[in-house]
Amino acid sequence: MDKSHDKVWNSCLAIIKDIVEWQHFKTWFEPIKPVALKDKILTIQVPSQFFYEYLEEHYVNLLAKTLKRELGKEARLEYRIMVDSGNEKNKPLTMDVTGHGFKTYSNNEMDFPLVIHNPVKNPFVIPGLKKMQIDSQLNPIYTFESFVEGDCNRVARRAGKTVAEKPGATSFNPLVIYGGVGLGKTHLAQAVGNEVKRLHPNKVVLYVSSEKFINQFQDHSRNNAINDFIHFYQLIDVLIIDDVQFFNRAEKSQDALFAIFNHLHQSGKQLILSSDKPPKDLEGVQERLLSRFRWGLSADLQTPDYETRIDILEKKMRNDGLEMPREVVKYIAYNIQSNIRELEGALISLLAQSSLNKREIDLDLAKKVLRNFVKTSSKEITIETIQKMVCEYYDVSYEKLLQKTRKREIVQARQITMYLAKIFTKNSLKTIGEHFGGRDHTTVIHSCQTVKDLMDTDNLFRESVIELQQKVQLAAM
Ligand code: ADP
Ligand code: MG
C-alpha cells in the first residue's frame, strides 16, 4: 500500500477547496470522512442518503477528476452512507454504494464529452458513424416543466418552446438566450434540447459548453484533425452552445464555429446559444459571428421578482417532496434576490443543515443559514428609521407612538419597534428606552419579551413582525 486514504482524500480536498465556494465546501465536503483505500477504490463516509445523492448529482465530475489525479485513471469512489449513527449498544449502521457517476468516465478520454457507445479512437473518421450514437449531453432534470415561468423569463421561455416544437423551422434561428449568472440560461437551453428529444426522437441534439467546444477544437487542431471536428458538429440537428461569451479572443475556435454555424443554418438545423450579455455587447467575438447571432431571436432572462421567487422555491420543494413553513419560504424569497442559483443554494444549505443537525426547518434556522448568503447590513439603521417604518406600517402617528397611551394597537406597535430596534441597531436598552419618551430599560426588556411570546402564539402577529423585519432588513442593505 503506497498511500493512505487520509492522505489521498486530503490532497483531493486541497484542490476542491479552491474550486468550490466556501459555503458549499463547508456543507458538502467537510462532513466527509475517508475510511478506506484499496485497489484504487477510495471509500468515503457520508452522513446520509440525501448527502450521497447530492454529491453524485452535483460534484461527481469534480470528485472524479481530483481522485483520478491522485490515483490514476482506474480510480473509483465508493460511499459509505450512514444509515444510523448507533449508540453504546448498537454499532453504527452503514451502507456501501459505488459512485455511479464514475462509470461514465471509464473510457480514456474523460475530458471528451461525447460518449460514443462503441469506444473508438477517433470517432469522427469512422465511416458510417451513426448519428444516433451521439449522446446529447443533456441533463434530463432541465425541462420546461421544471422551469417556472414569470415576467422575468416569459418571452425566452415561450421562444424556447416554439423552437422545441419546430427546430430549425422558425425564424428563431439561432435562438440566443442571454442574461446574468444563475438566471436560468443553461436550464432553459437544455430544456429546449430535452423537449426536442421528446417530441422528435430522431433528431440529434448536442449540448456543449463553449469551454468544451474550444478545448476540443484545440485538441483537434494540435492533432491536425480540424476537418474531423467540423464534420462531426455538422451531423447535429440541434446544437446548443452554452456561454458563448467564452469565445472571446479564441480566434481559431471562432472560425470553426463560424463554419459550423453556416453549415447548420443553411441545412435548416437549429442553433441555440446562451450568453451572459446581449450579442451586441459581446467583446472579442468576430463581427461576422455576431451578425449571425442576430439573425434569429435574442431573448433575455431577468432577475425574478418576489412572486416568481416564491413560485420557484415552492416548485423545488414540491419536486423534492419537502415541506417547510410558509414564513420560511417567504423569508428566503425576500432575502435572496440576486439570482435563482443563490435561491437554490440557500434552500439546499438549509436542508443540509436541518438534516445534519436533525433539526426542523424553522425561521431561526433559516436566519442562521441565510446569514452566510445575505450581505450583512452595510447601512447603519437608526431607531428613528425603524420608528418611522413601523408608524407607516401600522398607520399610527409618530407622536402617538411615543406617548403614554395604553391603546392596545399603539402599545403593540411600540413594543414591536423596540424589539426591532434591539435587533437591528447597536443601541443599548437604555438608549432605546430614551427614544420612546424616556422609558427605562426594563420596559424595553419587557417589550422584547412580549413580542417574542406573541410571535410564538399568534400567527398573524408573527407574520406582520416578519414582514416588518424584512422591510427593515431591506432598508439596511
Ligand atoms: P445560468 O446558466 O444562467 O447561470 P442556470 O440555468 O444554471 O443559470 O440556473 C441556475 C439554477 O436555477 C439551476 O439549478 C436552474 O435549474 C434554476 N433555475 C433557473 N431558472 C429557473 C426557473 N425559471 N424555474 C426553476 N428553476 C430555475
Ligand atoms: Mg449556465
Short mmCIF file of C-alpha atoms and ligand atoms in Angstrom, two decimals:
data_model
loop_
_atom_site.label_atom_id
_atom_site.label_comp_id
_atom_site.label_asym_id
_atom_site.label_seq_id
_atom_site.Cartn_x
_atom_site.Cartn_y
_atom_site.Cartn_z
CA MET A 1 0.00 0.00 0.00
CA ASP A 2 1.53 3.27 -1.03
CA LYS A 3 -0.81 5.98 0.13
CA SER A 4 -3.26 6.19 2.97
CA HIS A 5 -6.88 7.11 2.45
CA ASP A 6 -6.42 10.18 4.61
CA LYS A 7 -3.57 11.40 2.54
CA VAL A 8 -5.35 10.88 -0.75
CA TRP A 9 -8.52 12.50 0.47
CA ASN A 10 -6.66 15.48 1.89
CA SER A 11 -4.96 16.05 -1.43
CA CYS A 12 -8.35 15.92 -3.13
CA LEU A 13 -9.77 18.35 -0.63
CA ALA A 14 -6.94 20.77 -1.18
CA ILE A 15 -7.95 21.03 -4.83
CA ILE A 16 -11.67 21.01 -4.22
CA LYS A 17 -11.37 23.79 -1.71
CA ASP A 18 -10.04 26.12 -4.36
CA ILE A 19 -12.81 25.31 -6.76
CA VAL A 20 -15.93 25.12 -4.66
CA GLU A 21 -17.45 28.08 -2.92
CA TRP A 22 -16.63 28.22 0.73
CA GLN A 23 -20.17 27.73 1.96
CA HIS A 24 -20.66 24.71 -0.25
CA PHE A 25 -17.31 23.30 0.69
CA LYS A 26 -18.23 23.52 4.35
CA THR A 27 -21.61 21.95 3.77
CA TRP A 28 -20.71 19.19 1.37
CA PHE A 29 -17.07 18.33 1.80
CA GLU A 30 -16.09 18.96 5.39
CA PRO A 31 -18.52 16.36 6.76
CA ILE A 32 -16.99 13.64 4.57
CA LYS A 33 -14.70 11.11 6.24
CA PRO A 34 -12.31 8.99 4.20
CA VAL A 35 -12.43 5.44 5.57
CA ALA A 36 -10.56 3.12 3.27
CA LEU A 37 -8.39 2.86 0.20
CA LYS A 38 -8.00 -0.45 -1.55
CA ASP A 39 -7.23 -1.30 -5.17
CA LYS A 40 -7.61 2.32 -6.16
CA ILE A 41 -11.04 2.44 -4.62
CA LEU A 42 -11.41 5.20 -2.12
CA THR A 43 -14.29 4.82 0.31
CA ILE A 44 -15.69 7.92 1.88
CA GLN A 45 -18.28 8.08 4.60
CA VAL A 46 -21.16 10.48 4.19
CA PRO A 47 -23.82 11.43 6.74
CA SER A 48 -26.95 10.47 4.82
CA GLN A 49 -28.51 9.16 1.66
CA PHE A 50 -29.55 12.66 0.72
CA PHE A 51 -25.96 13.77 1.11
CA TYR A 52 -24.72 10.98 -1.12
CA GLU A 53 -27.26 11.77 -3.79
CA TYR A 54 -26.39 15.40 -3.69
CA LEU A 55 -22.71 14.69 -4.17
CA GLU A 56 -23.44 12.33 -7.03
CA GLU A 57 -25.63 14.84 -8.69
CA HIS A 58 -23.54 17.93 -8.30
CA TYR A 59 -19.97 17.06 -7.63
CA VAL A 60 -19.30 13.76 -9.30
CA ASN A 61 -17.18 15.25 -12.07
CA LEU A 62 -15.11 17.20 -9.64
CA LEU A 63 -14.64 14.16 -7.42
CA ALA A 64 -13.73 12.01 -10.40
CA LYS A 65 -11.20 14.46 -11.69
CA THR A 66 -9.47 15.10 -8.42
CA LEU A 67 -9.41 11.46 -7.44
CA LYS A 68 -8.01 10.42 -10.81
CA ARG A 69 -5.29 12.97 -10.39
CA GLU A 70 -4.32 11.27 -7.18
CA LEU A 71 -4.78 7.63 -8.08
CA GLY A 72 -4.69 7.44 -11.85
CA LYS A 73 -7.47 6.70 -14.22
CA GLU A 74 -8.59 3.46 -12.59
CA ALA A 75 -9.58 5.42 -9.53
CA ARG A 76 -13.03 4.65 -8.19
CA LEU A 77 -15.09 6.08 -5.43
CA GLU A 78 -17.33 4.28 -3.00
CA TYR A 79 -19.61 5.83 -0.49
CA ARG A 80 -20.37 4.56 2.94
CA ILE A 81 -23.70 6.02 3.85
CA MET A 82 -24.55 6.48 7.50
CA VAL A 83 -27.96 4.98 7.96
CA ASP A 84 -27.93 5.12 11.73
CA SER A 85 -25.14 6.55 13.81
CA GLY A 86 -25.60 3.95 16.55
CA ASN A 87 -25.15 4.21 20.29
CA GLU A 88 -23.33 2.37 23.09
CA LYS A 89 -25.24 -0.83 22.46
CA ASN A 90 -25.67 -0.79 18.72
CA LYS A 91 -22.95 -0.42 16.18
CA PRO A 92 -23.48 2.28 13.59
CA LEU A 93 -25.36 1.05 10.59
CA THR A 94 -23.87 1.91 7.24
CA MET A 95 -24.41 1.01 3.63
CA ASP A 96 -21.78 0.94 0.90
CA VAL A 97 -22.56 2.08 -2.62
CA THR A 98 -20.48 2.68 -5.69
CA GLY A 99 -20.14 6.14 -7.13
CA HIS A 100 -22.19 5.77 -10.28
CA GLY A 101 -21.05 8.91 -11.92
CA PHE A 102 -17.59 7.43 -12.28
CA LYS A 103 -18.76 4.84 -14.75
CA THR A 104 -19.39 7.40 -17.42
CA TYR A 105 -15.75 8.23 -17.35
CA SER A 106 -14.45 4.72 -17.77
CA ASN A 107 -13.10 5.46 -21.23
CA ASN A 108 -9.71 7.03 -21.57
CA GLU A 109 -10.73 10.44 -22.67
CA MET A 110 -12.52 11.71 -19.66
CA ASP A 111 -12.44 15.27 -20.83
CA PHE A 112 -14.10 14.32 -24.04
CA PRO A 113 -17.77 14.97 -23.57
CA LEU A 114 -19.20 12.99 -26.41
CA VAL A 115 -19.90 9.49 -25.28
CA ILE A 116 -19.82 7.29 -28.32
CA HIS A 117 -21.22 3.93 -27.43
CA ASN A 118 -18.59 1.90 -29.21
CA PRO A 119 -15.44 3.45 -27.86
CA VAL A 120 -13.17 4.20 -30.77
CA LYS A 121 -10.01 6.18 -31.03
CA ASN A 122 -11.24 8.95 -33.21
CA PRO A 123 -14.99 8.86 -33.51
CA PHE A 124 -15.11 11.40 -36.28
CA VAL A 125 -13.47 9.45 -39.05
CA ILE A 126 -15.30 6.19 -38.66
CA PRO A 127 -17.12 5.65 -41.94
CA GLY A 128 -20.82 5.45 -41.41
CA LEU A 129 -20.69 6.76 -37.88
CA LYS A 130 -24.31 6.68 -36.92
CA LYS A 131 -25.77 9.93 -35.80
CA MET A 132 -27.81 8.20 -33.20
CA GLN A 133 -24.70 7.19 -31.36
CA ILE A 134 -24.06 10.71 -30.26
CA ASP A 135 -25.05 11.29 -26.68
CA SER A 136 -26.79 14.60 -26.31
CA GLN A 137 -25.02 15.52 -23.05
CA LEU A 138 -28.27 16.89 -21.73
CA ASN A 139 -29.23 16.77 -18.12
CA PRO A 140 -32.74 15.31 -18.01
CA ILE A 141 -33.71 17.38 -14.99
CA TYR A 142 -33.66 20.56 -17.04
CA THR A 143 -37.14 20.56 -18.53
CA PHE A 144 -39.79 23.14 -19.31
CA GLU A 145 -41.90 21.54 -16.68
CA SER A 146 -39.36 22.41 -14.02
CA PHE A 147 -38.67 25.86 -15.44
CA VAL A 148 -41.04 28.21 -13.66
CA GLU A 149 -42.49 30.94 -15.82
CA GLY A 150 -42.56 34.53 -14.62
CA ASP A 151 -42.41 38.02 -16.08
CA CYS A 152 -38.65 37.71 -15.94
CA ASN A 153 -38.44 34.89 -18.47
CA ARG A 154 -41.75 34.68 -20.32
CA VAL A 155 -40.52 35.66 -23.76
CA ALA A 156 -37.45 33.48 -23.64
CA ARG A 157 -39.41 30.52 -22.34
CA ARG A 158 -42.09 30.80 -25.00
CA ALA A 159 -39.49 31.20 -27.72
CA GLY A 160 -37.76 28.11 -26.40
CA LYS A 161 -40.98 26.14 -26.57
CA THR A 162 -41.64 27.23 -30.12
CA VAL A 163 -38.15 26.24 -31.16
CA ALA A 164 -38.50 22.87 -29.47
CA GLU A 165 -41.69 22.19 -31.39
CA LYS A 166 -40.23 23.09 -34.76
CA PRO A 167 -36.47 23.04 -34.52
CA GLY A 168 -34.83 24.78 -37.44
CA ALA A 169 -38.16 25.72 -38.94
CA THR A 170 -38.91 29.02 -37.25
CA SER A 171 -37.35 32.42 -37.57
CA PHE A 172 -35.88 31.95 -34.10
CA ASN A 173 -32.66 30.61 -35.51
CA PRO A 174 -30.38 30.98 -33.76
CA LEU A 175 -32.17 31.36 -30.50
CA VAL A 176 -29.90 33.38 -28.27
CA ILE A 177 -30.71 33.31 -24.56
CA TYR A 178 -28.86 35.89 -22.57
CA GLY A 179 -28.80 37.10 -19.00
CA GLY A 180 -26.72 37.28 -15.85
CA VAL A 181 -25.32 34.42 -13.89
CA GLY A 182 -27.73 31.99 -12.27
CA LEU A 183 -30.81 33.24 -14.09
CA GLY A 184 -31.57 30.03 -15.95
CA LYS A 185 -29.74 30.17 -19.29
CA THR A 186 -28.37 26.67 -19.04
CA HIS A 187 -31.63 25.32 -17.71
CA LEU A 188 -33.70 26.86 -20.48
CA ALA A 189 -31.29 25.95 -23.26
CA GLN A 190 -31.23 22.35 -22.06
CA ALA A 191 -35.00 22.31 -21.64
CA VAL A 192 -35.26 23.06 -25.34
CA GLY A 193 -32.89 20.19 -26.06
CA ASN A 194 -34.80 17.76 -23.86
CA GLU A 195 -38.09 18.82 -25.35
CA VAL A 196 -36.79 18.32 -28.88
CA LYS A 197 -35.73 14.81 -27.95
CA ARG A 198 -39.14 14.12 -26.51
CA LEU A 199 -41.07 15.47 -29.48
CA HIS A 200 -38.64 14.44 -32.21
CA PRO A 201 -36.79 11.34 -31.07
CA ASN A 202 -34.92 11.09 -34.35
CA LYS A 203 -33.28 14.45 -34.13
CA VAL A 204 -29.72 14.55 -32.93
CA VAL A 205 -29.32 17.05 -30.14
CA LEU A 206 -26.00 18.09 -28.69
CA TYR A 207 -25.35 20.33 -25.75
CA VAL A 208 -21.84 21.64 -25.33
CA SER A 209 -20.35 24.38 -23.23
CA SER A 210 -18.20 26.88 -25.05
CA GLU A 211 -15.21 25.88 -23.00
CA LYS A 212 -15.61 22.25 -24.03
CA PHE A 213 -16.04 23.24 -27.62
CA ILE A 214 -12.91 25.36 -27.54
CA ASN A 215 -10.88 22.70 -25.73
CA GLN A 216 -11.96 20.04 -28.17
CA PHE A 217 -11.18 22.29 -31.05
CA GLN A 218 -7.70 22.97 -29.73
CA ASP A 219 -7.04 19.27 -29.21
CA HIS A 220 -8.09 18.52 -32.74
CA SER A 221 -6.11 21.38 -34.04
CA ARG A 222 -2.99 20.01 -32.37
CA ASN A 223 -3.66 16.66 -34.00
CA ASN A 224 -4.34 18.18 -37.40
CA ALA A 225 -7.89 16.97 -37.26
CA ILE A 226 -9.86 20.18 -37.61
CA ASN A 227 -11.88 18.84 -40.51
CA ASP A 228 -12.99 15.88 -38.46
CA PHE A 229 -14.01 18.23 -35.74
CA ILE A 230 -16.08 20.41 -38.01
CA HIS A 231 -17.54 17.42 -39.82
CA PHE A 232 -18.66 15.95 -36.55
CA TYR A 233 -20.53 19.05 -35.48
CA GLN A 234 -22.20 19.21 -38.84
CA LEU A 235 -24.01 15.98 -38.03
CA ILE A 236 -26.06 17.66 -35.34
CA ASP A 237 -29.70 18.69 -35.82
CA VAL A 238 -30.00 20.87 -32.75
CA LEU A 239 -26.77 22.33 -31.48
CA ILE A 240 -26.78 24.07 -28.12
CA ILE A 241 -23.71 26.07 -27.20
CA ASP A 242 -23.69 27.47 -23.71
CA ASP A 243 -21.92 30.64 -22.59
CA VAL A 244 -20.62 31.88 -25.92
CA GLN A 245 -19.01 34.84 -24.19
CA PHE A 246 -16.11 32.46 -23.56
CA PHE A 247 -15.29 32.53 -27.23
CA ASN A 248 -13.81 35.94 -26.79
CA ARG A 249 -10.35 36.01 -28.23
CA ALA A 250 -10.41 32.31 -29.12
CA GLU A 251 -9.95 33.31 -32.75
CA LYS A 252 -9.42 29.93 -34.32
CA SER A 253 -12.30 28.39 -32.45
CA GLN A 254 -14.47 31.21 -33.70
CA ASP A 255 -13.51 30.29 -37.24
CA ALA A 256 -14.62 26.74 -36.59
CA LEU A 257 -17.84 27.91 -35.01
CA PHE A 258 -18.48 30.13 -37.99
CA ALA A 259 -18.09 27.25 -40.41
CA ILE A 260 -20.31 25.01 -38.32
CA PHE A 261 -22.90 27.71 -37.81
CA ASN A 262 -23.18 28.40 -41.52
CA HIS A 263 -23.46 24.78 -42.46
CA LEU A 264 -26.11 24.02 -39.89
CA HIS A 265 -28.11 27.15 -40.54
CA GLN A 266 -28.12 26.56 -44.28
CA SER A 267 -29.23 22.99 -43.77
CA GLY A 268 -32.18 24.07 -41.68
CA LYS A 269 -30.69 22.87 -38.43
CA GLN A 270 -31.36 24.66 -35.19
CA LEU A 271 -28.80 26.58 -33.16
CA ILE A 272 -29.33 27.66 -29.58
CA LEU A 273 -26.76 29.84 -27.91
CA SER A 274 -26.52 31.31 -24.50
CA SER A 275 -24.52 34.28 -23.40
CA ASP A 276 -24.10 36.43 -20.34
CA LYS A 277 -24.76 39.58 -22.36
CA PRO A 278 -26.70 40.57 -25.45
CA PRO A 279 -24.88 39.68 -28.68
CA LYS A 280 -24.19 43.32 -29.48
CA ASP A 281 -22.16 43.68 -26.30
CA LEU A 282 -20.03 40.59 -26.75
CA GLU A 283 -16.45 41.67 -26.85
CA GLY A 284 -13.69 39.84 -28.63
CA VAL A 285 -16.12 37.98 -30.87
CA GLN A 286 -15.81 38.44 -34.63
CA GLU A 287 -18.35 40.72 -36.20
CA ARG A 288 -19.32 38.11 -38.77
CA LEU A 289 -20.29 35.77 -35.95
CA LEU A 290 -22.17 38.46 -34.07
CA SER A 291 -24.14 39.31 -37.17
CA ARG A 292 -25.10 35.61 -37.45
CA PHE A 293 -26.16 35.61 -33.83
CA ARG A 294 -28.50 38.47 -34.61
CA TRP A 295 -30.22 36.61 -37.40
CA GLY A 296 -32.64 34.89 -35.10
CA LEU A 297 -34.14 35.89 -31.81
CA SER A 298 -32.31 37.17 -28.77
CA ALA A 299 -34.34 36.83 -25.61
CA ASP A 300 -33.19 37.83 -22.20
CA LEU A 301 -33.66 36.40 -18.74
CA GLN A 302 -34.08 38.92 -15.97
CA THR A 303 -33.90 38.64 -12.23
CA PRO A 304 -37.10 37.10 -10.92
CA ASP A 305 -39.47 39.19 -8.85
CA TYR A 306 -40.60 38.20 -5.36
CA GLU A 307 -43.66 36.24 -6.54
CA THR A 308 -41.66 34.26 -9.03
CA ARG A 309 -39.03 33.54 -6.41
CA ILE A 310 -41.74 32.12 -4.18
CA ASP A 311 -43.09 30.03 -7.07
CA ILE A 312 -39.64 28.68 -7.82
CA LEU A 313 -38.96 27.75 -4.21
CA GLU A 314 -42.31 26.05 -3.92
CA LYS A 315 -41.80 24.14 -7.11
CA LYS A 316 -38.41 22.89 -5.97
CA MET A 317 -39.87 21.83 -2.67
CA ARG A 318 -42.74 20.00 -4.33
CA ASN A 319 -40.37 18.22 -6.65
CA ASP A 320 -38.18 17.09 -3.80
CA GLY A 321 -41.09 16.24 -1.55
CA LEU A 322 -40.07 18.81 1.02
CA GLU A 323 -42.09 20.89 3.33
CA MET A 324 -41.26 23.96 5.31
CA PRO A 325 -43.25 26.71 6.93
CA ARG A 326 -44.61 29.33 4.59
CA GLU A 327 -42.85 32.06 6.53
CA VAL A 328 -39.50 30.42 5.85
CA VAL A 329 -40.23 30.29 2.13
CA LYS A 330 -41.17 33.95 2.24
CA TYR A 331 -38.10 34.78 4.22
CA ILE A 332 -35.79 33.13 1.71
CA ALA A 333 -37.59 34.65 -1.28
CA TYR A 334 -37.45 38.05 0.31
CA ASN A 335 -33.81 37.95 1.20
CA ILE A 336 -32.25 36.20 -1.75
CA GLN A 337 -32.85 38.43 -4.70
CA SER A 338 -29.77 38.16 -6.84
CA ASN A 339 -30.49 35.03 -8.84
CA ILE A 340 -32.03 31.59 -8.86
CA ARG A 341 -28.87 29.69 -8.24
CA GLU A 342 -28.41 31.54 -4.97
CA LEU A 343 -32.01 30.85 -4.14
CA GLU A 344 -31.43 27.14 -4.63
CA GLY A 345 -28.17 27.32 -2.75
CA ALA A 346 -29.94 28.81 0.23
CA LEU A 347 -32.62 26.15 0.12
CA ILE A 348 -30.08 23.36 -0.12
CA SER A 349 -27.93 24.68 2.69
CA LEU A 350 -31.00 24.94 4.81
CA LEU A 351 -31.93 21.35 4.07
CA ALA A 352 -28.43 20.17 4.71
CA GLN A 353 -28.24 22.00 8.00
CA SER A 354 -31.57 20.64 9.05
CA SER A 355 -30.65 17.07 8.14
CA LEU A 356 -27.16 17.26 9.62
CA ASN A 357 -28.39 18.72 12.88
CA LYS A 358 -31.60 16.70 12.88
CA ARG A 359 -33.49 19.88 13.36
CA GLU A 360 -36.77 21.02 11.87
CA ILE A 361 -36.62 23.87 9.43
CA ASP A 362 -37.91 26.99 11.08
CA LEU A 363 -37.34 30.68 10.79
CA ASP A 364 -34.50 30.67 13.27
CA LEU A 365 -32.57 28.08 11.34
CA ALA A 366 -33.29 29.91 8.10
CA LYS A 367 -31.89 33.11 9.52
CA LYS A 368 -28.76 31.35 10.68
CA VAL A 369 -28.16 29.73 7.35
CA LEU A 370 -29.01 32.76 5.31
CA ARG A 371 -26.63 34.90 7.25
CA ASN A 372 -23.94 33.39 5.06
CA PHE A 373 -25.81 34.31 1.93
CA VAL A 374 -27.27 37.68 2.68
CA LYS A 375 -24.83 40.52 2.63
CA THR A 376 -24.51 41.85 6.11
CA SER A 377 -26.05 45.22 6.60
CA SER A 378 -23.94 47.89 5.11
CA LYS A 379 -26.01 50.86 6.14
CA GLU A 380 -26.36 51.75 9.76
CA ILE A 381 -30.01 51.74 10.61
CA THR A 382 -31.27 54.16 13.25
CA ILE A 383 -34.01 53.90 15.83
CA GLU A 384 -35.79 56.78 14.12
CA THR A 385 -35.85 54.96 10.81
CA ILE A 386 -37.39 51.93 12.44
CA GLN A 387 -39.93 54.07 14.28
CA LYS A 388 -40.98 55.68 11.03
CA MET A 389 -41.29 52.35 9.27
CA VAL A 390 -43.47 50.92 12.00
CA CYS A 391 -45.66 54.05 12.10
CA GLU A 392 -46.18 53.80 8.39
CA TYR A 393 -46.86 50.09 8.56
CA TYR A 394 -49.48 50.40 11.29
CA ASP A 395 -50.66 53.79 10.18
CA VAL A 396 -50.13 55.46 13.54
CA SER A 397 -48.58 58.86 14.06
CA TYR A 398 -45.07 59.27 15.33
CA GLU A 399 -46.31 61.31 18.30
CA LYS A 400 -48.73 58.60 19.36
CA LEU A 401 -46.01 56.00 19.25
CA LEU A 402 -44.09 57.94 21.85
CA GLN A 403 -46.98 58.98 24.05
CA LYS A 404 -48.08 57.14 27.11
CA THR A 405 -51.27 55.87 25.60
CA ARG A 406 -52.48 52.42 26.62
CA LYS A 407 -54.42 51.76 23.44
CA ARG A 408 -53.64 48.22 22.50
CA GLU A 409 -52.64 48.77 18.85
CA ILE A 410 -50.30 51.54 19.82
CA VAL A 411 -48.78 49.65 22.70
CA GLN A 412 -48.14 46.76 20.37
CA ALA A 413 -46.64 48.94 17.65
CA ARG A 414 -44.38 50.48 20.25
CA GLN A 415 -43.28 47.11 21.55
CA ILE A 416 -42.50 45.87 18.07
CA THR A 417 -40.50 49.00 17.36
CA MET A 418 -38.40 48.42 20.46
CA TYR A 419 -37.93 44.81 19.53
CA LEU A 420 -36.75 45.73 16.04
CA ALA A 421 -34.52 48.46 17.39
CA LYS A 422 -32.93 45.89 19.65
CA ILE A 423 -32.29 43.53 16.75
CA PHE A 424 -31.19 45.99 14.12
CA THR A 425 -29.30 48.69 15.95
CA LYS A 426 -26.36 48.56 18.24
CA ASN A 427 -28.01 50.86 20.77
CA SER A 428 -28.20 49.92 24.42
CA LEU A 429 -31.54 49.15 26.03
CA LYS A 430 -31.22 52.41 27.86
CA THR A 431 -30.79 54.42 24.68
CA ILE A 432 -33.69 52.64 23.06
CA GLY A 433 -35.87 53.44 26.06
CA GLU A 434 -34.90 57.08 25.83
CA HIS A 435 -36.11 57.21 22.25
CA PHE A 436 -39.58 56.31 23.44
CA GLY A 437 -40.33 59.29 25.59
CA GLY A 438 -37.81 58.42 28.27
CA ARG A 439 -38.84 54.89 29.21
CA ASP A 440 -36.34 52.85 31.14
CA HIS A 441 -34.50 49.74 30.04
CA THR A 442 -36.79 47.31 31.88
CA THR A 443 -39.65 48.49 29.71
CA VAL A 444 -37.58 47.65 26.64
CA ILE A 445 -36.77 44.21 28.00
CA HIS A 446 -40.41 43.61 28.78
CA SER A 447 -41.45 44.76 25.30
CA CYS A 448 -38.99 42.47 23.56
CA GLN A 449 -40.16 39.53 25.63
CA THR A 450 -43.82 40.28 24.91
CA VAL A 451 -43.13 40.40 21.19
CA LYS A 452 -41.29 37.09 21.29
CA ASP A 453 -44.09 35.46 23.26
CA LEU A 454 -46.75 36.77 20.94
CA MET A 455 -44.82 35.61 17.91
CA ASP A 456 -44.87 32.12 19.34
CA THR A 457 -48.58 32.09 19.88
CA ASP A 458 -50.18 34.43 17.38
CA ASN A 459 -49.58 33.64 13.73
CA LEU A 460 -50.98 36.84 12.34
CA PHE A 461 -48.89 38.86 14.70
CA ARG A 462 -45.84 36.87 13.80
CA GLU A 463 -46.43 37.38 10.06
CA SER A 464 -46.59 41.11 10.46
CA VAL A 465 -43.46 41.25 12.58
CA ILE A 466 -41.61 39.22 9.99
CA GLU A 467 -42.83 41.45 7.25
CA LEU A 468 -41.62 44.48 9.14
CA GLN A 469 -38.36 42.79 9.87
CA GLN A 470 -37.84 42.21 6.20
CA LYS A 471 -38.60 45.82 5.40
CA VAL A 472 -36.04 46.97 7.90
CA GLN A 473 -33.53 44.50 6.64
CA LEU A 474 -34.03 45.76 3.12
CA ALA A 475 -33.56 49.32 4.24
CA ALA A 476 -30.28 48.27 5.80
CA MET A 477 -28.86 46.90 2.58
P1 ADP B 1 -27.25 30.26 -15.75
O1 ADP B 1 -26.91 29.23 -16.78
O2 ADP B 1 -27.99 31.42 -16.32
O3 ADP B 1 -26.10 30.69 -14.92
P2 ADP B 1 -28.77 28.07 -14.63
O4 ADP B 1 -29.55 27.66 -15.81
O5 ADP B 1 -27.61 27.22 -14.28
O6 ADP B 1 -28.29 29.59 -14.75
O7 ADP B 1 -29.78 28.19 -13.41
C1 ADP B 1 -29.35 28.18 -12.06
C2 ADP B 1 -30.25 27.30 -11.26
O8 ADP B 1 -31.53 27.91 -11.15
C3 ADP B 1 -30.47 25.94 -11.89
O9 ADP B 1 -30.48 24.97 -10.90
C4 ADP B 1 -31.82 26.05 -12.53
O10 ADP B 1 -32.50 24.82 -12.55
C5 ADP B 1 -32.53 27.04 -11.65
N1 ADP B 1 -33.49 27.85 -12.40
C6 ADP B 1 -33.22 28.88 -13.19
N2 ADP B 1 -34.33 29.42 -13.70
C7 ADP B 1 -35.36 28.71 -13.20
C8 ADP B 1 -36.79 28.78 -13.34
N3 ADP B 1 -37.38 29.72 -14.10
N4 ADP B 1 -37.52 27.87 -12.66
C9 ADP B 1 -36.94 26.95 -11.89
N5 ADP B 1 -35.62 26.83 -11.71
C10 ADP B 1 -34.81 27.70 -12.35
MG MG B 2 -25.08 28.40 -17.25
#
